[in-house]
Amino acid sequence: DNIIASNTNVTADGTTYYAVWASTGESAPIEYTATYGFEDGDFGWTVTNINKYSDYKASGSNSGKCADNGSGTIKTPNTIEYSAQLGTPVSISFKSSKSSTNTTSSNYWAVQYSSNKSTWTNLPNGAGPNHANLTKGTFTDFEVDLTSLSNVYIRITHNGSSPATLLDDVKLVYKI
């Protein structure tokens, strides 16, 4: 039997009750989704140098925009990282746009993974839409397959110097 959940309750008179939920045989992994949309109430993510931005958004009230250091370039690093290590990640998707007509081609969001949160590796197919190919205020969908990975941390990081690159509707799918 596979124990799915258990609970113990001790009453005021000292009586102990146990509840155990179990399944027989093999059970399929359950798929979960963690999202982040730069709205109030988002949790489970660590966001660094990406500010809420309300002028352009894919949905909700805000998107995320790279923080400006005051001289027209971004503060670094610009990341959004899921807090838990994932045994069986499935995919991550997001939407990207820009807040200006800037055509700098070296700016984009990239998906990275790490087993220890200190050394990060770009996924070979993890570079999001190039900033030069984005349309101001129009969000482009991007998705990365993560099924080849296991026991890793996942993050999206900005590669480039333009603070005008936007991010919204981050969705991470994983199995337990």
Short mmCIF file of N, CA, C and O in Angstrom, two decimals, residues 16 31 37 44 47 55 68 77 79 98 118 125 157:
data_model
loop_
_atom_site.label_atom_id
_atom_site.label_comp_id
_atom_site.label_asym_id
_atom_site.label_seq_id
_atom_site.Cartn_x
_atom_site.Cartn_y
_atom_site.Cartn_z
N THR A 16 -6.50 8.90 21.32
CA THR A 16 -5.82 9.18 20.06
C THR A 16 -6.55 8.51 18.92
O THR A 16 -6.83 7.31 18.97
N GLU A 31 -0.10 15.80 -11.32
CA GLU A 31 0.46 16.99 -11.95
C GLU A 31 -0.01 18.24 -11.22
O GLU A 31 -1.19 18.38 -10.92
N GLY A 37 1.89 35.91 -11.79
CA GLY A 37 1.42 36.90 -12.73
C GLY A 37 1.67 38.33 -12.32
O GLY A 37 1.04 39.24 -12.83
N GLY A 44 5.36 31.49 -3.56
CA GLY A 44 6.13 30.32 -3.97
C GLY A 44 7.27 30.65 -4.91
O GLY A 44 7.98 29.76 -5.36
N VAL A 47 11.43 36.72 -6.60
CA VAL A 47 11.56 37.64 -7.72
C VAL A 47 12.64 38.66 -7.38
O VAL A 47 12.59 39.29 -6.33
N ASP A 55 1.31 49.34 -17.34
CA ASP A 55 0.97 49.92 -18.64
C ASP A 55 0.60 48.85 -19.68
O ASP A 55 -0.32 49.03 -20.45
N ASP A 68 15.13 49.32 -13.57
CA ASP A 68 16.08 50.25 -14.16
C ASP A 68 17.00 50.78 -13.06
O ASP A 68 16.55 51.10 -11.97
N PRO A 77 21.00 40.63 -10.99
CA PRO A 77 20.29 39.83 -11.99
C PRO A 77 18.80 40.15 -11.98
O PRO A 77 18.29 40.67 -11.00
N THR A 79 15.60 38.00 -12.20
CA THR A 79 15.17 36.60 -12.20
C THR A 79 13.83 36.42 -11.50
O THR A 79 13.46 37.20 -10.63
N LYS A 98 7.35 44.04 -24.84
CA LYS A 98 8.24 45.15 -24.51
C LYS A 98 7.40 46.41 -24.34
O LYS A 98 6.30 46.51 -24.87
N SER A 118 23.37 27.47 -7.06
CA SER A 118 24.54 28.34 -7.18
C SER A 118 25.11 28.32 -8.60
O SER A 118 25.67 29.32 -9.05
N ASN A 125 16.99 24.86 -25.44
CA ASN A 125 15.82 25.39 -26.14
C ASN A 125 15.08 26.41 -25.28
O ASN A 125 13.91 26.67 -25.49
N THR A 157 15.50 34.04 -16.30
CA THR A 157 16.40 35.17 -16.10
C THR A 157 16.45 36.03 -17.37
O THR A 157 16.23 35.52 -18.47
#
